[in-house]
PDB file of C-alpha atoms in Angstrom:
ATOM      1  CA  MET W  27     -64.989-163.915  65.062  1.00  0.00           C
ATOM      2  CA  ALA W  28     -67.816-166.106  63.862  1.00  0.00           C
ATOM      3  CA  THR W  29     -67.337-169.074  61.527  1.00  0.00           C
ATOM      4  CA  TYR W  30     -69.912-169.795  58.849  1.00  0.00           C
ATOM      5  CA  CYS W  31     -70.216-172.847  56.617  1.00  0.00           C
ATOM      6  CA  ILE W  32     -70.035-171.940  52.913  1.00  0.00           C
ATOM      7  CA  ILE W  33     -72.428-174.741  51.984  1.00  0.00           C
ATOM      8  CA  CYS W  34     -75.334-174.498  54.400  1.00  0.00           C
ATOM      9  CA  GLY W  35     -74.689-170.888  55.532  1.00  0.00           C
ATOM     10  CA  LYS W  36     -75.107-171.723  59.194  1.00  0.00           C
ATOM     11  CA  LYS W  37     -72.897-170.650  61.995  1.00  0.00           C
ATOM     12  CA  LYS W  38     -70.820-173.776  62.593  1.00  0.00           C
ATOM     13  CA  LYS W  39     -67.283-174.999  63.158  1.00  0.00           C
ATOM     14  CA  GLY W  40     -65.432-177.001  60.552  1.00  0.00           C
ATOM     15  CA  VAL W  41     -62.529-177.197  58.188  1.00  0.00           C
ATOM     16  CA  ALA W  42     -61.224-173.717  57.252  1.00  0.00           C
ATOM     17  CA  VAL W  43     -61.340-172.375  53.737  1.00  0.00           C
ATOM     18  CA  THR W  44     -58.197-171.060  52.147  1.00  0.00           C
ATOM     19  CA  GLU W  45     -57.968-167.353  51.622  1.00  0.00           C
ATOM     20  CA  ASP W  46     -57.025-167.189  47.950  1.00  0.00           C
ATOM     21  CA  ARG W  47     -57.020-164.223  45.531  1.00  0.00           C
ATOM     22  CA  VAL W  48     -60.744-164.570  44.660  1.00  0.00           C
ATOM     23  CA  LEU W  49     -61.786-164.355  48.315  1.00  0.00           C
ATOM     24  CA  GLN W  50     -59.365-161.484  48.867  1.00  0.00           C
ATOM     25  CA  LEU W  51     -60.927-159.599  45.929  1.00  0.00           C
ATOM     26  CA  LEU W  52     -64.392-160.236  47.331  1.00  0.00           C
ATOM     27  CA  ARG W  53     -63.434-159.078  50.778  1.00  0.00           C
ATOM     28  CA  TRP W  54     -61.719-155.949  49.285  1.00  0.00           C
ATOM     29  CA  PHE W  55     -64.850-155.181  47.292  1.00  0.00           C
ATOM     30  CA  LYS W  56     -67.177-155.627  50.279  1.00  0.00           C
ATOM     31  CA  GLY W  57     -64.918-153.486  52.495  1.00  0.00           C
ATOM     32  CA  ASN W  58     -64.132-150.696  50.098  1.00  0.00           C
ATOM     33  CA  VAL W  59     -67.137-150.479  47.818  1.00  0.00           C
ATOM     34  CA  THR W  60     -70.152-151.726  49.764  1.00  0.00           C
ATOM     35  CA  HIS W  61     -68.702-151.074  53.225  1.00  0.00           C
ATOM     36  CA  ASP W  62     -70.346-154.258  54.430  1.00  0.00           C
ATOM     37  CA  LEU W  63     -67.320-156.291  55.557  1.00  0.00           C
ATOM     38  CA  LYS W  64     -68.182-158.403  58.579  1.00  0.00           C
ATOM     39  CA  GLY W  65     -64.873-160.271  59.010  1.00  0.00           C
ATOM     40  CA  ASN W  66     -66.325-163.715  59.451  1.00  0.00           C
ATOM     41  CA  SER W  67     -64.266-166.847  58.906  1.00  0.00           C
ATOM     42  CA  LEU W  68     -65.426-169.281  56.274  1.00  0.00           C
ATOM     43  CA  VAL W  69     -65.441-173.044  56.873  1.00  0.00           C
ATOM     44  CA  VAL W  70     -67.020-176.253  55.630  1.00  0.00           C
ATOM     45  CA  CYS W  71     -68.853-178.097  58.443  1.00  0.00           C
ATOM     46  CA  ASP W  72     -68.464-181.880  58.807  1.00  0.00           C
ATOM     47  CA  GLU W  73     -72.004-182.549  57.606  1.00  0.00           C
ATOM     48  CA  ASP W  74     -71.450-180.749  54.337  1.00  0.00           C
ATOM     49  CA  LEU W  75     -68.050-182.136  53.381  1.00  0.00           C
ATOM     50  CA  GLU W  76     -69.509-184.524  50.813  1.00  0.00           C
ATOM     51  CA  ALA W  77     -71.573-181.734  49.155  1.00  0.00           C
ATOM     52  CA  TYR W  78     -68.502-179.462  49.252  1.00  0.00           C
ATOM     53  CA  LYS W  79     -66.384-182.138  47.467  1.00  0.00           C
ATOM     54  CA  LYS W  80     -68.949-182.466  44.658  1.00  0.00           C
ATOM     55  CA  LYS W  81     -68.997-178.596  44.208  1.00  0.00           C
ATOM     56  CA  ARG W  82     -65.257-178.322  44.285  1.00  0.00           C
ATOM     57  CA  ASP W  83     -64.788-181.095  41.749  1.00  0.00           C
ATOM     58  CA  HIS W  84     -67.443-179.479  39.517  1.00  0.00           C
ATOM     59  CA  PHE W  85     -65.573-176.186  39.694  1.00  0.00           C
ATOM     60  CA  ASN W  86     -62.258-177.704  38.960  1.00  0.00           C
ATOM     61  CA  SER W  87     -63.566-179.604  35.904  1.00  0.00           C
ATOM     62  CA  ARG W  88     -65.407-176.590  34.532  1.00  0.00           C
ATOM     63  CA  GLN W  89     -62.341-174.413  34.946  1.00  0.00           C
ATOM     64  CA  LYS W  90     -60.207-176.902  33.012  1.00  0.00           C
ATOM     65  CA  ILE W  91     -62.853-177.203  30.251  1.00  0.00           C
ATOM     66  CA  TYR W  92     -63.175-173.401  29.825  1.00  0.00           C
ATOM     67  CA  LEU W  93     -59.432-172.857  29.753  1.00  0.00           C
ATOM     68  CA  ALA W  94     -58.979-175.686  27.211  1.00  0.00           C
ATOM     69  CA  LEU W  95     -61.718-174.111  25.032  1.00  0.00           C
ATOM     70  CA  GLY W  96     -59.960-170.760  25.340  1.00  0.00           C
ATOM     71  CA  VAL W  97     -56.624-172.243  24.235  1.00  0.00           C
ATOM     72  CA  ILE W  98     -58.311-174.082  21.333  1.00  0.00           C
ATOM     73  CA  PHE W  99     -59.970-170.868  20.137  1.00  0.00           C
ATOM     74  CA  ALA W 100     -56.693-168.957  20.545  1.00  0.00           C
ATOM     75  CA  ILE W 101     -54.753-171.504  18.504  1.00  0.00           C
ATOM     76  CA  LEU W 102     -57.397-171.495  15.741  1.00  0.00           C
ATOM     77  CA  GLY W 103     -57.449-167.659  15.720  1.00  0.00           C
ATOM     78  CA  LEU W 104     -53.711-167.441  15.460  1.00  0.00           C
ATOM     79  CA  ILE W 105     -53.588-170.065  12.734  1.00  0.00           C
ATOM     80  CA  ALA W 106     -56.192-168.154  10.727  1.00  0.00           C
ATOM     81  CA  SER W 107     -54.419-164.824  11.042  1.00  0.00           C
ATOM     82  CA  PHE W 108     -51.240-164.315  12.880  1.00  0.00           C
ATOM     83  CA  SER W 109     -51.206-160.591  13.768  1.00  0.00           C
ATOM     84  CA  LEU W 110     -51.220-158.333  16.807  1.00  0.00           C
ATOM     85  CA  LYS W 111     -55.011-158.070  16.666  1.00  0.00           C
ATOM     86  CA  SER W 112     -55.506-161.859  16.684  1.00  0.00           C
ATOM     87  CA  ILE W 113     -53.011-162.250  19.624  1.00  0.00           C
ATOM     88  CA  THR W 114     -54.981-159.580  21.567  1.00  0.00           C
ATOM     89  CA  VAL W 115     -58.354-161.187  20.756  1.00  0.00           C
ATOM     90  CA  SER W 116     -56.966-164.624  21.677  1.00  0.00           C
ATOM     91  CA  ALA W 117     -55.730-163.328  25.027  1.00  0.00           C
ATOM     92  CA  LEU W 118     -59.055-161.683  25.703  1.00  0.00           C
ATOM     93  CA  VAL W 119     -60.956-164.927  24.899  1.00  0.00           C
ATOM     94  CA  ILE W 120     -58.882-166.867  27.318  1.00  0.00           C
ATOM     95  CA  VAL W 121     -59.301-164.285  30.067  1.00  0.00           C
ATOM     96  CA  ALA W 122     -63.064-164.040  29.409  1.00  0.00           C
ATOM     97  CA  LEU W 123     -63.495-167.867  29.573  1.00  0.00           C
ATOM     98  CA  TYR W 124     -61.442-167.939  32.810  1.00  0.00           C
ATOM     99  CA  LEU W 125     -63.697-165.314  34.332  1.00  0.00           C
ATOM    100  CA  ILE W 126     -66.731-167.303  33.220  1.00  0.00           C
ATOM    101  CA  SER W 127     -65.295-170.333  34.950  1.00  0.00           C
ATOM    102  CA  LEU W 128     -65.368-168.363  38.282  1.00  0.00           C
ATOM    103  CA  ILE W 129     -69.201-168.440  38.218  1.00  0.00           C
ATOM    104  CA  ASN W 130     -68.964-171.915  39.724  1.00  0.00           C
ATOM    105  CA  TYR W 131     -66.188-170.795  42.166  1.00  0.00           C
ATOM    106  CA  THR W 132     -65.743-172.966  45.218  1.00  0.00           C
ATOM    107  CA  PRO W 133     -62.705-172.197  47.386  1.00  0.00           C
ATOM    108  CA  GLY W 134     -60.236-174.848  48.496  1.00  0.00           C
ATOM    109  CA  LEU W 135     -59.792-176.102  52.044  1.00  0.00           C
ATOM    110  CA  VAL W 136     -56.753-175.449  54.143  1.00  0.00           C
ATOM    111  CA  THR W 137     -56.178-179.237  54.666  1.00  0.00           C
ATOM    112  CA  GLU W 138     -56.936-180.037  51.030  1.00  0.00           C
ATOM    113  CA  ASN W 139     -53.372-179.246  49.857  1.00  0.00           C
ATOM    114  CA  LYS W 140     -51.893-181.228  52.767  1.00  0.00           C
ATOM    115  CA  LYS W 141     -53.992-184.300  51.845  1.00  0.00           C
ATOM    116  CA  TYR W 142     -52.924-184.155  48.236  1.00  0.00           C
ATOM    117  CA  ALA W 143     -49.263-183.748  49.274  1.00  0.00           C
ATOM    118  CA  ILE W 144     -49.546-186.855  51.557  1.00  0.00           C
ATOM    119  CA  ILE W 145     -51.184-188.902  48.817  1.00  0.00           C
ATOM    120  CA  LYS W 146     -48.608-187.866  46.207  1.00  0.00           C
ATOM    121  CA  HIS W 147     -45.753-188.533  48.690  1.00  0.00           C
ATOM    122  CA  LYS W 148     -47.017-192.068  49.432  1.00  0.00           C
ATOM    123  CA  GLN W 149     -47.063-192.926  45.733  1.00  0.00           C
TER     124      GLN W 149
END
């Protein structure tokens, strides 16, 4: 199985990318809809770790901003009119903004969670 860097797109070895729900959905779509699943492993090569960190931080900050905006709009909508329709629209706004935040999607690294756990444990 070949390993490809998600930043530069070249066939390289590096730190593995976590297989989260978004990647599982993309692999399912490629396998069942487009029938173009190659089964490659995704990594971040050592040369691109700094660029990856910037992209991952950008994704995390944008996701928080979009979800915060969704919650603010939901609260304002519920304050204006508390009904089943406003609850439904509020939920749809939050879901839509979450999906928009996935435009900048950058998956996490396998060792990323371990690093954060070690840092938190030391504090």
